Amino acid sequence: MSIIEIENLTKTYRVYQKQEGLVASLRGLFRRQHREVEAVRGINLAVEEGEFVAFLGPNGAGKTTTLKLLSGVINPVSGTARVMGHIPWKRENAYRRRFALVMGQKNQLWWDLPAQESFRLHQQIYRIDPAQFERTRDELTDLLKVRDLLRQPVRELSLGERMKMELTAALLHSPDVLFLDEPTIGLDVVAQHNIQKFLKHYQAERNITILLTSHYMKDVAALCKRVVIITQGRIEYDGSLSGIIDSFSGHKIITLQFAQDDAIDNMDRFGDVLEREPPRAKIRVPRAAVAKTLAAILAEHMIEDVAVEDPPLEEVIADLYASVDDAQAARERPPAEDPVSQ
Amino acid sequence: MSPTSHPANPERPQYLRVFLTFARNSLVRDMTFRVNFLIESVAALSWMIANLGFYLLIFTFTDSIGERTGWGQYEFFVFLATTMLVNSVVQAFFMPNAQEFSELIRTGGLDFALLKPIDTQFLISLQRVNWSSLINFVAGAILLAFSVYQLVTRADNPLHLTPAAIILYPLFVACGIAILYSLMVSLAATSIWLGRNQSLYDFWFYITNFSRYPMEIYNGTFGLPLRWFFTFIVPVLIVVNVPARVLAQPLRPDTSLGIAMGLFGIGATMFCLAASRFVFRRSLLSYRSASS
């Protein structure tokens, strides 16, 4: 049995549509325009124990909503989910003792107190054995290199240090499942890297199951073998990171270094020219035509160097988001915003 | 150290121990902002002293509040001390949390409370303690002791403190606190539906204002409906009236009216606690968790 099982999970929000202008605002006091926003539209997903899965998707795609549903913070409209056999939104203590949620944009530590006071509170709420608590705390803060900051009020920590404390707090009770919602948002490259390194190490050592959302491809590439792409509340892709390019990009990028500068002038015949820096050029050609195109170019020109690469992952994913948006716009008939008045 | 530490059931949260840590952390925090703490204490105390001065002034014009109500100066000061005790506890333990609750809902910070393997209402309604408000508890206790002493030792018709009164007084004070707590939790929970409820504090003041006087003053065409409303619908009138009466007007508990009032007080407390729990749970179902 999978450790996380999601079937047809759906969540919609009713959102008040505020009209522009004073008169409309006054009218809004009596008649409100509401719109149903479908944050998650029938998601199916199974995650096995010990997997490290990334949720990718543009803002508002439903990644965070999915994590919140799995944490039992909000209730779904329909569908089911089971995590370690528990239905999350029942919020049973037996479930809540076994998972943790870390959100990069929200903090749970007492702002004016040193982090260690919040940790002590966690020890009591989760009923962690005192000796084990101290061991875990020291181990985590050593790994994250924040042990000497334990006595400093949280408000005086840097963003990166605070995030590390948040992670420590979430892991004190040794959860079996961990949900990470953009844990590296707003952090500098070094702090990002440290947190990646920590997560990789921690996950490998304990074999816990982690779901991560992030906008940083580096996080994902460093940590996750499996990637789930969510856009507009639906799963569009579920597989390996490299598989994204195979599935969604039909192109390769060929970089050519010519012997003469003027050779690049007639490259348009072979494919889309992306860059012209004589004597160098980059062209994009359909994957199937790479061999034929290269042969044709070699037959006509003197070439000093050549490289064939996949397009950058970010670009492929951005194209994918855009194509889903277009498809959605085409699918939905004109009344995209069914105004429901109350 | 803690009486709740039964290793028998590790799933059961240790509520007392967690609460003591809340109280401790709040005190540590208050001490970080020492001057603020001092100002808050002084402000709370001066307001009570001014209030007391006002009633002293009133009693230079009259011997009792209303005719044949039994609320002479020291009886009334027992009433006033009871108000201070009840309000200081509410302000120390519940008020900061109710305010915080509506902020947690608006910012989505409630997420973290929902994750913890402990009762959410307990966590939300008790995690902050405003220690400076407890100075009024001390002031109230002193005023109570002084007034009761005056009543017991006066030459004319001295008060006899019965064991029943001594046991029932703290019980009904606790009931009063529980009623106000329930009211506050219910009010705060409405912010889940309203998105923002900043009138909470004002609303609270308007309602509890009615609890600060003996119920005999609510008389006549306007008074009786008010008395009825604040006894049976929003039972804030019994919060102070019942315990103060038990202590200062001992003739009443023996009469049928006194017993009925006491029973009603206990019933109303149970009902309020159950209702607030219901409202709180219902409100959580509608929690949307602000976006992050």
XYZ file of C-alpha atoms in Angstrom, chain B residues 50-66 71-73 76-77 80 212-214 217:
27
model
C -10.216 55.447 39.502
C -13.228 53.176 39.285
C -13.115 52.505 43.005
C -12.822 56.238 43.711
C -15.899 56.849 41.610
C -17.977 54.421 43.670
C -16.597 55.839 46.933
C -17.862 59.179 45.712
C -21.295 57.754 44.963
C -21.527 56.274 48.432
C -21.020 59.722 49.973
C -24.476 60.539 48.535
C -26.306 57.321 49.341
C -26.106 54.368 51.729
C -27.148 51.719 49.293
C -27.753 51.079 45.609
C -31.516 51.107 45.412
C -26.288 46.460 48.298
C -24.772 48.771 50.882
C -21.255 50.149 50.445
C -21.240 46.514 46.765
C -17.472 46.520 47.180
C -16.848 45.233 42.665
C -20.675 45.165 36.108
C -23.735 46.182 38.130
C -26.099 44.353 40.493
C -30.652 48.171 38.906
